[in-house]
């Protein structure tokens, strides 16, 4: 399954499928990006980060892709599990060390 | 190794009262950030502090809101004369030294409800 950011704030995928969550950022000067996962009633939890001198970074079951030309970020989750159900936010680090968060995408994993 | 600690988890106030939200950063972290989150929305930056110093308060409302991070003790976000529109989840995050490529670690938040 795949989201397109603000126009599709929810994403439902079958357990075991891959998920792709998209994020468009606005500031071309942003040089550091983080994906956070937020479960209901909890604070955001770090998933993976990427600096602007990279276009891809892989973690455990997650991959972040950065396209600076179109200012687009994506999070790919392999073999999505029920525990992956949460809201996912991308955050960009602009000038002055402020992290600006996107609206978020709610991921629901169907067993 | 304790993470970012926020208290209280839930705070109920009547209109006109004061709300004080506390945040203790991770051990070894000297930079604190406060964010506000409304239901179904992302986190909005409010203020960024270093011990005894406000670095950036560009996201703070001009009136009724203040923040401090004293030399000793937790960071405090203070909201005076609360109104219903202040009801939200308030999250604190910390980082080691405020470097541009440092990730933020978040607490569990304080849910403020204004009656």
mmCIF file with all atom_site columns, C-alpha atoms in Angstrom:
data_model
loop_
_atom_site.group_PDB
_atom_site.id
_atom_site.type_symbol
_atom_site.label_atom_id
_atom_site.label_alt_id
_atom_site.label_comp_id
_atom_site.label_asym_id
_atom_site.label_entity_id
_atom_site.label_seq_id
_atom_site.pdbx_PDB_ins_code
_atom_site.Cartn_x
_atom_site.Cartn_y
_atom_site.Cartn_z
_atom_site.occupancy
_atom_site.B_iso_or_equiv
_atom_site.pdbx_formal_charge
_atom_site.auth_seq_id
_atom_site.auth_comp_id
_atom_site.auth_asym_id
_atom_site.auth_atom_id
_atom_site.pdbx_PDB_model_num
ATOM 1   C CA . UNK A 1 1   ? 0.000   0.000  0.000  1.00 0.00 ? 1   UNK A CA 1
ATOM 2   C CA . UNK A 1 2   ? 1.093   3.608  -0.586 1.00 0.00 ? 2   UNK A CA 1
ATOM 3   C CA . UNK A 1 3   ? 0.049   7.006  0.739  1.00 0.00 ? 3   UNK A CA 1
ATOM 4   C CA . UNK A 1 4   ? 0.443   10.343 -0.950 1.00 0.00 ? 4   UNK A CA 1
ATOM 5   C CA . UNK A 1 5   ? 0.829   12.510 2.113  1.00 0.00 ? 5   UNK A CA 1
ATOM 6   C CA . UNK A 1 6   ? -1.745  15.134 2.875  1.00 0.00 ? 6   UNK A CA 1
ATOM 7   C CA . UNK A 1 7   ? -4.285  13.907 0.342  1.00 0.00 ? 7   UNK A CA 1
ATOM 8   C CA . UNK A 1 8   ? -4.381  10.409 1.828  1.00 0.00 ? 8   UNK A CA 1
ATOM 9   C CA . UNK A 1 9   ? -3.790  10.684 5.569  1.00 0.00 ? 9   UNK A CA 1
ATOM 10  C CA . UNK A 1 10  ? -4.765  7.051  6.164  1.00 0.00 ? 10  UNK A CA 1
ATOM 11  C CA . UNK A 1 11  ? -3.245  3.890  4.782  1.00 0.00 ? 11  UNK A CA 1
ATOM 12  C CA . UNK A 1 12  ? -4.455  0.331  5.253  1.00 0.00 ? 12  UNK A CA 1
ATOM 13  C CA . UNK A 1 13  ? -2.299  -2.636 4.341  1.00 0.00 ? 13  UNK A CA 1
ATOM 14  C CA . UNK A 1 14  ? -2.502  -6.380 4.748  1.00 0.00 ? 14  UNK A CA 1
ATOM 15  C CA . UNK A 1 15  ? -0.155  -7.969 7.218  1.00 0.00 ? 15  UNK A CA 1
ATOM 16  C CA . UNK A 1 16  ? 2.964   -9.108 5.416  1.00 0.00 ? 16  UNK A CA 1
ATOM 17  C CA . UNK A 1 17  ? 2.673   -6.558 2.602  1.00 0.00 ? 17  UNK A CA 1
ATOM 18  C CA . UNK A 1 18  ? 5.089   -3.675 2.168  1.00 0.00 ? 18  UNK A CA 1
ATOM 19  C CA . UNK A 1 19  ? 3.995   -0.160 3.123  1.00 0.00 ? 19  UNK A CA 1
ATOM 20  C CA . UNK A 1 20  ? 5.095   3.108  1.589  1.00 0.00 ? 20  UNK A CA 1
ATOM 21  C CA . UNK A 1 21  ? 4.406   6.365  3.387  1.00 0.00 ? 21  UNK A CA 1
ATOM 22  C CA . UNK A 1 22  ? 5.154   9.608  1.581  1.00 0.00 ? 22  UNK A CA 1
ATOM 23  C CA . UNK A 1 23  ? 5.998   13.076 2.760  1.00 0.00 ? 23  UNK A CA 1
ATOM 24  C CA . UNK A 1 24  ? 6.561   16.328 0.914  1.00 0.00 ? 24  UNK A CA 1
ATOM 25  C CA . UNK A 1 25  ? 8.714   18.918 2.632  1.00 0.00 ? 25  UNK A CA 1
ATOM 26  C CA . UNK A 1 26  ? 8.784   22.576 1.850  1.00 0.00 ? 26  UNK A CA 1
ATOM 27  C CA . UNK A 1 27  ? 12.175  24.038 2.660  1.00 0.00 ? 27  UNK A CA 1
ATOM 28  C CA . UNK A 1 28  ? 15.012  23.348 0.251  1.00 0.00 ? 28  UNK A CA 1
ATOM 29  C CA . UNK A 1 29  ? 17.467  24.405 2.989  1.00 0.00 ? 29  UNK A CA 1
ATOM 30  C CA . UNK A 1 30  ? 16.413  21.531 5.246  1.00 0.00 ? 30  UNK A CA 1
ATOM 31  C CA . UNK A 1 31  ? 19.312  19.133 5.532  1.00 0.00 ? 31  UNK A CA 1
ATOM 32  C CA . UNK A 1 32  ? 18.285  16.515 8.060  1.00 0.00 ? 32  UNK A CA 1
ATOM 33  C CA . UNK A 1 33  ? 15.116  14.451 8.173  1.00 0.00 ? 33  UNK A CA 1
ATOM 34  C CA . UNK A 1 34  ? 13.628  12.011 10.638 1.00 0.00 ? 34  UNK A CA 1
ATOM 35  C CA . UNK A 1 35  ? 10.719  9.608  10.510 1.00 0.00 ? 35  UNK A CA 1
ATOM 36  C CA . UNK A 1 36  ? 8.831   9.182  13.766 1.00 0.00 ? 36  UNK A CA 1
ATOM 37  C CA . UNK A 1 37  ? 6.196   6.643  14.764 1.00 0.00 ? 37  UNK A CA 1
ATOM 38  C CA . UNK A 1 38  ? 3.499   7.658  17.217 1.00 0.00 ? 38  UNK A CA 1
ATOM 39  C CA . UNK A 1 39  ? 1.219   5.118  18.834 1.00 0.00 ? 39  UNK A CA 1
ATOM 40  C CA . UNK A 1 40  ? -1.986  6.193  20.484 1.00 0.00 ? 40  UNK A CA 1
ATOM 41  C CA . UNK A 1 41  ? -1.392  8.013  23.767 1.00 0.00 ? 41  UNK A CA 1
ATOM 42  C CA . UNK A 1 42  ? 2.369   7.986  23.400 1.00 0.00 ? 42  UNK A CA 1
ATOM 43  C CA . UNK A 1 43  ? 5.095   10.344 22.318 1.00 0.00 ? 43  UNK A CA 1
ATOM 44  C CA . UNK A 1 44  ? 6.786   10.116 18.917 1.00 0.00 ? 44  UNK A CA 1
ATOM 45  C CA . UNK A 1 45  ? 9.369   7.379  18.657 1.00 0.00 ? 45  UNK A CA 1
ATOM 46  C CA . UNK A 1 46  ? 12.423  7.663  16.405 1.00 0.00 ? 46  UNK A CA 1
ATOM 47  C CA . UNK A 1 47  ? 12.454  5.223  13.484 1.00 0.00 ? 47  UNK A CA 1
ATOM 48  C CA . UNK A 1 48  ? 15.142  6.313  11.056 1.00 0.00 ? 48  UNK A CA 1
ATOM 49  C CA . UNK A 1 49  ? 16.908  9.447  9.893  1.00 0.00 ? 49  UNK A CA 1
ATOM 50  C CA . UNK A 1 50  ? 18.668  10.641 6.771  1.00 0.00 ? 50  UNK A CA 1
ATOM 51  C CA . UNK A 1 51  ? 20.933  13.563 5.951  1.00 0.00 ? 51  UNK A CA 1
ATOM 52  C CA . UNK A 1 52  ? 20.662  15.541 2.749  1.00 0.00 ? 52  UNK A CA 1
ATOM 53  C CA . UNK A 1 53  ? 23.940  14.189 1.407  1.00 0.00 ? 53  UNK A CA 1
ATOM 54  C CA . UNK A 1 54  ? 22.288  10.772 1.095  1.00 0.00 ? 54  UNK A CA 1
ATOM 55  C CA . UNK A 1 55  ? 19.353  9.574  -0.990 1.00 0.00 ? 55  UNK A CA 1
ATOM 56  C CA . UNK A 1 56  ? 18.705  6.263  0.731  1.00 0.00 ? 56  UNK A CA 1
ATOM 57  C CA . UNK A 1 57  ? 19.197  4.755  4.123  1.00 0.00 ? 57  UNK A CA 1
ATOM 58  C CA . UNK A 1 58  ? 18.176  1.349  5.404  1.00 0.00 ? 58  UNK A CA 1
ATOM 59  C CA . UNK A 1 59  ? 17.342  0.109  8.850  1.00 0.00 ? 59  UNK A CA 1
ATOM 60  C CA . UNK A 1 60  ? 15.714  -3.000 10.170 1.00 0.00 ? 60  UNK A CA 1
ATOM 61  C CA . UNK A 1 61  ? 12.668  -3.530 7.910  1.00 0.00 ? 61  UNK A CA 1
ATOM 62  C CA . UNK A 1 62  ? 12.576  0.183  7.112  1.00 0.00 ? 62  UNK A CA 1
ATOM 63  C CA . UNK A 1 63  ? 14.081  2.224  4.311  1.00 0.00 ? 63  UNK A CA 1
ATOM 64  C CA . UNK A 1 64  ? 13.972  5.976  3.868  1.00 0.00 ? 64  UNK A CA 1
ATOM 65  C CA . UNK A 1 65  ? 14.343  7.542  0.436  1.00 0.00 ? 65  UNK A CA 1
ATOM 66  C CA . UNK A 1 66  ? 15.102  11.209 -0.096 1.00 0.00 ? 66  UNK A CA 1
ATOM 67  C CA . UNK A 1 67  ? 14.551  13.049 -3.367 1.00 0.00 ? 67  UNK A CA 1
ATOM 68  C CA . UNK A 1 68  ? 15.868  16.565 -2.954 1.00 0.00 ? 68  UNK A CA 1
ATOM 69  C CA . UNK A 1 69  ? 14.942  17.577 -6.488 1.00 0.00 ? 69  UNK A CA 1
ATOM 70  C CA . UNK A 1 70  ? 11.234  17.339 -5.755 1.00 0.00 ? 70  UNK A CA 1
ATOM 71  C CA . UNK A 1 71  ? 11.558  17.711 -1.979 1.00 0.00 ? 71  UNK A CA 1
ATOM 72  C CA . UNK A 1 72  ? 10.049  14.332 -1.252 1.00 0.00 ? 72  UNK A CA 1
ATOM 73  C CA . UNK A 1 73  ? 10.688  11.792 1.446  1.00 0.00 ? 73  UNK A CA 1
ATOM 74  C CA . UNK A 1 74  ? 9.317   8.276  1.743  1.00 0.00 ? 74  UNK A CA 1
ATOM 75  C CA . UNK A 1 75  ? 9.343   5.557  4.368  1.00 0.00 ? 75  UNK A CA 1
ATOM 76  C CA . UNK A 1 76  ? 9.137   1.971  3.246  1.00 0.00 ? 76  UNK A CA 1
ATOM 77  C CA . UNK A 1 77  ? 8.223   -0.713 5.757  1.00 0.00 ? 77  UNK A CA 1
ATOM 78  C CA . UNK A 1 78  ? 8.875   -4.277 4.668  1.00 0.00 ? 78  UNK A CA 1
ATOM 79  C CA . UNK A 1 79  ? 6.611   -7.136 5.715  1.00 0.00 ? 79  UNK A CA 1
ATOM 80  C CA . UNK A 1 80  ? 4.290   -4.881 7.683  1.00 0.00 ? 80  UNK A CA 1
ATOM 81  C CA . UNK A 1 81  ? 3.172   -6.260 11.033 1.00 0.00 ? 81  UNK A CA 1
ATOM 82  C CA . UNK A 1 82  ? 0.205   -5.396 13.290 1.00 0.00 ? 82  UNK A CA 1
ATOM 83  C CA . UNK A 1 83  ? 2.628   -3.677 15.657 1.00 0.00 ? 83  UNK A CA 1
ATOM 84  C CA . UNK A 1 84  ? 3.440   -1.220 12.889 1.00 0.00 ? 84  UNK A CA 1
ATOM 85  C CA . UNK A 1 85  ? -0.046  0.293  13.167 1.00 0.00 ? 85  UNK A CA 1
ATOM 86  C CA . UNK A 1 86  ? 0.495   3.910  14.236 1.00 0.00 ? 86  UNK A CA 1
ATOM 87  C CA . UNK A 1 87  ? 0.708   7.439  12.895 1.00 0.00 ? 87  UNK A CA 1
ATOM 88  C CA . UNK A 1 88  ? 3.925   8.180  11.036 1.00 0.00 ? 88  UNK A CA 1
ATOM 89  C CA . UNK A 1 89  ? 5.397   11.666 10.841 1.00 0.00 ? 89  UNK A CA 1
ATOM 90  C CA . UNK A 1 90  ? 8.243   13.009 8.811  1.00 0.00 ? 90  UNK A CA 1
ATOM 91  C CA . UNK A 1 91  ? 10.193  15.851 10.403 1.00 0.00 ? 91  UNK A CA 1
ATOM 92  C CA . UNK A 1 92  ? 12.567  18.235 8.670  1.00 0.00 ? 92  UNK A CA 1
ATOM 93  C CA . UNK A 1 93  ? 15.298  20.193 10.402 1.00 0.00 ? 93  UNK A CA 1
ATOM 94  C CA . UNK A 1 94  ? 15.220  23.760 9.201  1.00 0.00 ? 94  UNK A CA 1
ATOM 95  C CA . UNK A 1 95  ? 17.329  26.720 10.191 1.00 0.00 ? 95  UNK A CA 1
ATOM 96  C CA . UNK A 1 96  ? 17.820  27.175 13.913 1.00 0.00 ? 96  UNK A CA 1
ATOM 97  C CA . UNK A 1 97  ? 17.432  23.533 14.855 1.00 0.00 ? 97  UNK A CA 1
ATOM 98  C CA . UNK A 1 98  ? 13.662  23.543 14.660 1.00 0.00 ? 98  UNK A CA 1
ATOM 99  C CA . UNK A 1 99  ? 12.123  20.312 13.520 1.00 0.00 ? 99  UNK A CA 1
ATOM 100 C CA . UNK A 1 100 ? 8.944   20.844 11.532 1.00 0.00 ? 100 UNK A CA 1
ATOM 101 C CA . UNK A 1 101 ? 6.541   17.946 11.461 1.00 0.00 ? 101 UNK A CA 1
ATOM 102 C CA . UNK A 1 102 ? 4.191   16.943 8.663  1.00 0.00 ? 102 UNK A CA 1
ATOM 103 C CA . UNK A 1 103 ? 0.533   16.218 9.283  1.00 0.00 ? 103 UNK A CA 1
ATOM 104 C CA . UNK A 1 104 ? 1.159   12.507 9.578  1.00 0.00 ? 104 UNK A CA 1
ATOM 105 C CA . UNK A 1 105 ? -0.170  9.343  7.980  1.00 0.00 ? 105 UNK A CA 1
ATOM 106 C CA . UNK A 1 106 ? -2.184  6.825  9.941  1.00 0.00 ? 106 UNK A CA 1
ATOM 107 C CA . UNK A 1 107 ? -1.153  3.270  9.076  1.00 0.00 ? 107 UNK A CA 1
ATOM 108 C CA . UNK A 1 108 ? -3.528  0.417  9.846  1.00 0.00 ? 108 UNK A CA 1
ATOM 109 C CA . UNK A 1 109 ? -2.328  -3.141 9.395  1.00 0.00 ? 109 UNK A CA 1
ATOM 110 C CA . UNK A 1 110 ? -5.060  -5.668 8.687  1.00 0.00 ? 110 UNK A CA 1
ATOM 111 C CA . UNK A 1 111 ? -4.286  -9.118 10.117 1.00 0.00 ? 111 UNK A CA 1
ATOM 112 C CA . UNK B 2 1   ? 18.894  5.054  31.337 1.00 0.00 ? 1   UNK B CA 1
ATOM 113 C CA . UNK B 2 2   ? 15.680  6.994  31.787 1.00 0.00 ? 2   UNK B CA 1
ATOM 114 C CA . UNK B 2 3   ? 14.185  8.722  28.801 1.00 0.00 ? 3   UNK B CA 1
ATOM 115 C CA . UNK B 2 4   ? 12.508  12.101 28.684 1.00 0.00 ? 4   UNK B CA 1
ATOM 116 C CA . UNK B 2 5   ? 10.138  12.359 31.630 1.00 0.00 ? 5   UNK B CA 1
ATOM 117 C CA . UNK B 2 6   ? 7.052   14.529 31.540 1.00 0.00 ? 6   UNK B CA 1
ATOM 118 C CA . UNK B 2 7   ? 4.546   15.131 34.289 1.00 0.00 ? 7   UNK B CA 1
ATOM 119 C CA . UNK B 2 8   ? 1.768   15.149 34.861 1.00 0.00 ? 8   UNK B CA 1
ATOM 120 C CA . UNK B 2 9   ? 0.468   12.774 32.167 1.00 0.00 ? 9   UNK B CA 1
ATOM 121 C CA . UNK B 2 10  ? -2.960  14.324 32.403 1.00 0.00 ? 10  UNK B CA 1
ATOM 122 C CA . UNK B 2 11  ? -3.844  17.775 33.661 1.00 0.00 ? 11  UNK B CA 1
ATOM 123 C CA . UNK B 2 12  ? -7.336  19.182 34.026 1.00 0.00 ? 12  UNK B CA 1
ATOM 124 C CA . UNK B 2 13  ? -7.823  22.892 34.541 1.00 0.00 ? 13  UNK B CA 1
ATOM 125 C CA . UNK B 2 14  ? -10.797 25.238 34.541 1.00 0.00 ? 14  UNK B CA 1
ATOM 126 C CA . UNK B 2 15  ? -10.798 28.303 32.350 1.00 0.00 ? 15  UNK B CA 1
ATOM 127 C CA . UNK B 2 16  ? -8.719  31.055 33.904 1.00 0.00 ? 16  UNK B CA 1
ATOM 128 C CA . UNK B 2 17  ? -6.473  28.773 35.942 1.00 0.00 ? 17  UNK B CA 1
ATOM 129 C CA . UNK B 2 18  ? -2.768  28.234 35.405 1.00 0.00 ? 18  UNK B CA 1
ATOM 130 C CA . UNK B 2 19  ? -1.202  25.102 33.952 1.00 0.00 ? 19  UNK B CA 1
ATOM 131 C CA . UNK B 2 20  ? 2.390   24.077 34.672 1.00 0.00 ? 20  UNK B CA 1
ATOM 132 C CA . UNK B 2 21  ? 3.890   21.269 32.637 1.00 0.00 ? 21  UNK B CA 1
ATOM 133 C CA . UNK B 2 22  ? 7.227   19.745 33.590 1.00 0.00 ? 22  UNK B CA 1
ATOM 134 C CA . UNK B 2 23  ? 9.884   18.050 31.521 1.00 0.00 ? 23  UNK B CA 1
ATOM 135 C CA . UNK B 2 24  ? 13.107  16.388 32.593 1.00 0.00 ? 24  UNK B CA 1
ATOM 136 C CA . UNK B 2 25  ? 15.377  15.700 29.614 1.00 0.00 ? 25  UNK B CA 1
ATOM 137 C CA . UNK B 2 26  ? 17.341  12.530 29.066 1.00 0.00 ? 26  UNK B CA 1
ATOM 138 C CA . UNK B 2 27  ? 20.479  12.238 31.151 1.00 0.00 ? 27  UNK B CA 1
ATOM 139 C CA . UNK B 2 28  ? 23.271  14.159 29.502 1.00 0.00 ? 28  UNK B CA 1
ATOM 140 C CA . UNK B 2 29  ? 20.954  16.260 27.337 1.00 0.00 ? 29  UNK B CA 1
ATOM 141 C CA . UNK B 2 30  ? 21.081  20.009 27.750 1.00 0.00 ? 30  UNK B CA 1
ATOM 142 C CA . UNK B 2 31  ? 18.593  21.108 25.073 1.00 0.00 ? 31  UNK B CA 1
ATOM 143 C CA . UNK B 2 32  ? 14.837  20.956 25.427 1.00 0.00 ? 32  UNK B CA 1
ATOM 144 C CA . UNK B 2 33  ? 12.080  21.514 22.900 1.00 0.00 ? 33  UNK B CA 1
ATOM 145 C CA . UNK B 2 34  ? 8.337   21.886 23.498 1.00 0.00 ? 34  UNK B CA 1
ATOM 146 C CA . UNK B 2 35  ? 5.711   20.915 20.931 1.00 0.00 ? 35  UNK B CA 1
ATOM 147 C CA . UNK B 2 36  ? 1.918   21.075 20.943 1.00 0.00 ? 36  UNK B CA 1
ATOM 148 C CA . UNK B 2 37  ? -0.316  18.554 19.231 1.00 0.00 ? 37  UNK B CA 1
ATOM 149 C CA . UNK B 2 38  ? -4.007  18.951 18.555 1.00 0.00 ? 38  UNK B CA 1
ATOM 150 C CA . UNK B 2 39  ? -6.121  15.827 17.820 1.00 0.00 ? 39  UNK B CA 1
ATOM 151 C CA . UNK B 2 40  ? -5.521  14.403 14.341 1.00 0.00 ? 40  UNK B CA 1
ATOM 152 C CA . UNK B 2 41  ? -2.749  16.915 13.688 1.00 0.00 ? 41  UNK B CA 1
ATOM 153 C CA . UNK B 2 42  ? 1.019   17.004 13.623 1.00 0.00 ? 42  UNK B CA 1
ATOM 154 C CA . UNK B 2 43  ? 3.303   18.452 16.238 1.00 0.00 ? 43  UNK B CA 1
ATOM 155 C CA . UNK B 2 44  ? 3.738   22.229 16.204 1.00 0.00 ? 44  UNK B CA 1
ATOM 156 C CA . UNK B 2 45  ? 6.996   23.689 17.431 1.00 0.00 ? 45  UNK B CA 1
ATOM 157 C CA . UNK B 2 46  ? 6.655   26.059 20.359 1.00 0.00 ? 46  UNK B CA 1
ATOM 158 C CA . UNK B 2 47  ? 9.999   26.787 21.990 1.00 0.00 ? 47  UNK B CA 1
ATOM 159 C CA . UNK B 2 48  ? 13.606  25.607 22.150 1.00 0.00 ? 48  UNK B CA 1
ATOM 160 C CA . UNK B 2 49  ? 15.643  26.089 25.320 1.00 0.00 ? 49  UNK B CA 1
ATOM 161 C CA . UNK B 2 50  ? 19.071  25.482 26.650 1.00 0.00 ? 50  UNK B CA 1
ATOM 162 C CA . UNK B 2 51  ? 19.746  25.640 30.375 1.00 0.00 ? 51  UNK B CA 1
ATOM 163 C CA . UNK B 2 52  ? 18.995  29.180 31.582 1.00 0.00 ? 52  UNK B CA 1
ATOM 164 C CA . UNK B 2 53  ? 18.533  30.383 28.016 1.00 0.00 ? 53  UNK B CA 1
ATOM 165 C CA . UNK B 2 54  ? 15.688  30.557 25.495 1.00 0.00 ? 54  UNK B CA 1
ATOM 166 C CA . UNK B 2 55  ? 17.144  29.863 22.063 1.00 0.00 ? 55  UNK B CA 1
ATOM 167 C CA . UNK B 2 56  ? 14.014  30.137 19.916 1.00 0.00 ? 56  UNK B CA 1
ATOM 168 C CA . UNK B 2 57  ? 10.490  30.956 21.027 1.00 0.00 ? 57  UNK B CA 1
ATOM 169 C CA . UNK B 2 58  ? 9.081   31.738 17.611 1.00 0.00 ? 58  UNK B CA 1
ATOM 170 C CA . UNK B 2 59  ? 6.307   29.175 18.021 1.00 0.00 ? 59  UNK B CA 1
ATOM 171 C CA . UNK B 2 60  ? 5.063   30.428 21.361 1.00 0.00 ? 60  UNK B CA 1
ATOM 172 C CA . UNK B 2 61  ? 1.831   32.436 21.535 1.00 0.00 ? 61  UNK B CA 1
ATOM 173 C CA . UNK B 2 62  ? 2.637   36.028 22.421 1.00 0.00 ? 62  UNK B CA 1
ATOM 174 C CA . UNK B 2 63  ? 0.505   36.066 25.565 1.00 0.00 ? 63  UNK B CA 1
ATOM 175 C CA . UNK B 2 64  ? -0.100  33.714 28.496 1.00 0.00 ? 64  UNK B CA 1
ATOM 176 C CA . UNK B 2 65  ? 2.606   31.189 27.509 1.00 0.00 ? 65  UNK B CA 1
ATOM 177 C CA . UNK B 2 66  ? 6.108   31.077 28.931 1.00 0.00 ? 66  UNK B CA 1
ATOM 178 C CA . UNK B 2 67  ? 8.870   28.508 29.264 1.00 0.00 ? 67  UNK B CA 1
ATOM 179 C CA . UNK B 2 68  ? 11.987  28.143 31.313 1.00 0.00 ? 68  UNK B CA 1
ATOM 180 C CA . UNK B 2 69  ? 14.796  25.654 31.767 1.00 0.00 ? 69  UNK B CA 1
ATOM 181 C CA . UNK B 2 70  ? 16.635  26.537 34.976 1.00 0.00 ? 70  UNK B CA 1
ATOM 182 C CA . UNK B 2 71  ? 20.141  25.504 35.871 1.00 0.00 ? 71  UNK B CA 1
ATOM 183 C CA . UNK B 2 72  ? 18.729  22.964 38.271 1.00 0.00 ? 72  UNK B CA 1
ATOM 184 C CA . UNK B 2 73  ? 15.477  21.102 37.834 1.00 0.00 ? 73  UNK B CA 1
ATOM 185 C CA . UNK B 2 74  ? 13.105  20.391 34.971 1.00 0.00 ? 74  UNK B CA 1
ATOM 186 C CA . UNK B 2 75  ? 11.984  22.598 32.149 1.00 0.00 ? 75  UNK B CA 1
ATOM 187 C CA . UNK B 2 76  ? 8.597   24.214 32.806 1.00 0.00 ? 76  UNK B CA 1
ATOM 188 C CA . UNK B 2 77  ? 5.986   25.226 30.269 1.00 0.00 ? 77  UNK B CA 1
ATOM 189 C CA . UNK B 2 78  ? 3.570   27.610 31.936 1.00 0.00 ? 78  UNK B CA 1
ATOM 190 C CA . UNK B 2 79  ? 0.193   28.611 30.584 1.00 0.00 ? 79  UNK B CA 1
ATOM 191 C CA . UNK B 2 80  ? -1.601  31.370 32.438 1.00 0.00 ? 80  UNK B CA 1
ATOM 192 C CA . UNK B 2 81  ? -5.359  31.958 32.367 1.00 0.00 ? 81  UNK B CA 1
ATOM 193 C CA . UNK B 2 82  ? -6.009  28.865 30.291 1.00 0.00 ? 82  UNK B CA 1
ATOM 194 C CA . UNK B 2 83  ? -8.789  28.832 27.706 1.00 0.00 ? 83  UNK B CA 1
ATOM 195 C CA . UNK B 2 84  ? -10.522 25.878 26.056 1.00 0.00 ? 84  UNK B CA 1
ATOM 196 C CA . UNK B 2 85  ? -8.391  26.299 22.956 1.00 0.00 ? 85  UNK B CA 1
ATOM 197 C CA . UNK B 2 86  ? -5.307  25.412 25.006 1.00 0.00 ? 86  UNK B CA 1
ATOM 198 C CA . UNK B 2 87  ? -6.570  21.837 25.340 1.00 0.00 ? 87  UNK B CA 1
ATOM 199 C CA . UNK B 2 88  ? -3.999  19.695 23.581 1.00 0.00 ? 88  UNK B CA 1
ATOM 200 C CA . UNK B 2 89  ? -1.174  17.236 24.106 1.00 0.00 ? 89  UNK B CA 1
ATOM 201 C CA . UNK B 2 90  ? 2.089   18.953 24.953 1.00 0.00 ? 90  UNK B CA 1
ATOM 202 C CA . UNK B 2 91  ? 5.268   17.055 24.172 1.00 0.00 ? 91  UNK B CA 1
ATOM 203 C CA . UNK B 2 92  ? 8.762   17.740 25.334 1.00 0.00 ? 92  UNK B CA 1
ATOM 204 C CA . UNK B 2 93  ? 11.850  16.504 23.522 1.00 0.00 ? 93  UNK B CA 1
ATOM 205 C CA . UNK B 2 94  ? 15.534  16.699 24.302 1.00 0.00 ? 94  UNK B CA 1
ATOM 206 C CA . UNK B 2 95  ? 18.816  16.439 22.440 1.00 0.00 ? 95  UNK B CA 1
ATOM 207 C CA . UNK B 2 96  ? 22.408  16.243 23.673 1.00 0.00 ? 96  UNK B CA 1
ATOM 208 C CA . UNK B 2 97  ? 23.803  19.565 22.495 1.00 0.00 ? 97  UNK B CA 1
ATOM 209 C CA . UNK B 2 98  ? 21.463  21.055 19.923 1.00 0.00 ? 98  UNK B CA 1
ATOM 210 C CA . UNK B 2 99  ? 23.537  20.051 16.921 1.00 0.00 ? 99  UNK B CA 1
ATOM 211 C CA . UNK B 2 100 ? 21.834  20.227 13.546 1.00 0.00 ? 100 UNK B CA 1
ATOM 212 C CA . UNK B 2 101 ? 22.025  16.480 12.967 1.00 0.00 ? 101 UNK B CA 1
ATOM 213 C CA . UNK B 2 102 ? 20.907  15.376 16.396 1.00 0.00 ? 102 UNK B CA 1
ATOM 214 C CA . UNK B 2 103 ? 17.693  13.450 16.698 1.00 0.00 ? 103 UNK B CA 1
ATOM 215 C CA . UNK B 2 104 ? 15.098  14.512 19.225 1.00 0.00 ? 104 UNK B CA 1
ATOM 216 C CA . UNK B 2 105 ? 13.917  12.104 21.903 1.00 0.00 ? 105 UNK B CA 1
ATOM 217 C CA . UNK B 2 106 ? 10.359  12.656 23.045 1.00 0.00 ? 106 UNK B CA 1
ATOM 218 C CA . UNK B 2 107 ? 8.549   12.179 26.304 1.00 0.00 ? 107 UNK B CA 1
ATOM 219 C CA . UNK B 2 108 ? 5.091   10.654 26.619 1.00 0.00 ? 108 UNK B CA 1
ATOM 220 C CA . UNK B 2 109 ? 3.439   14.041 26.748 1.00 0.00 ? 109 UNK B CA 1
ATOM 221 C CA . UNK B 2 110 ? 1.014   15.889 29.001 1.00 0.00 ? 110 UNK B CA 1
ATOM 222 C CA . UNK B 2 111 ? -2.610  15.908 27.954 1.00 0.00 ? 111 UNK B CA 1
ATOM 223 C CA . UNK B 2 112 ? -4.108  19.223 29.029 1.00 0.00 ? 112 UNK B CA 1
ATOM 224 C CA . UNK B 2 113 ? -7.872  19.458 29.247 1.00 0.00 ? 113 UNK B CA 1
ATOM 225 C CA . UNK B 2 114 ? -9.477  22.820 29.933 1.00 0.00 ? 114 UNK B CA 1
ATOM 226 C CA . UNK B 2 115 ? -13.042 22.692 31.218 1.00 0.00 ? 115 UNK B CA 1
#
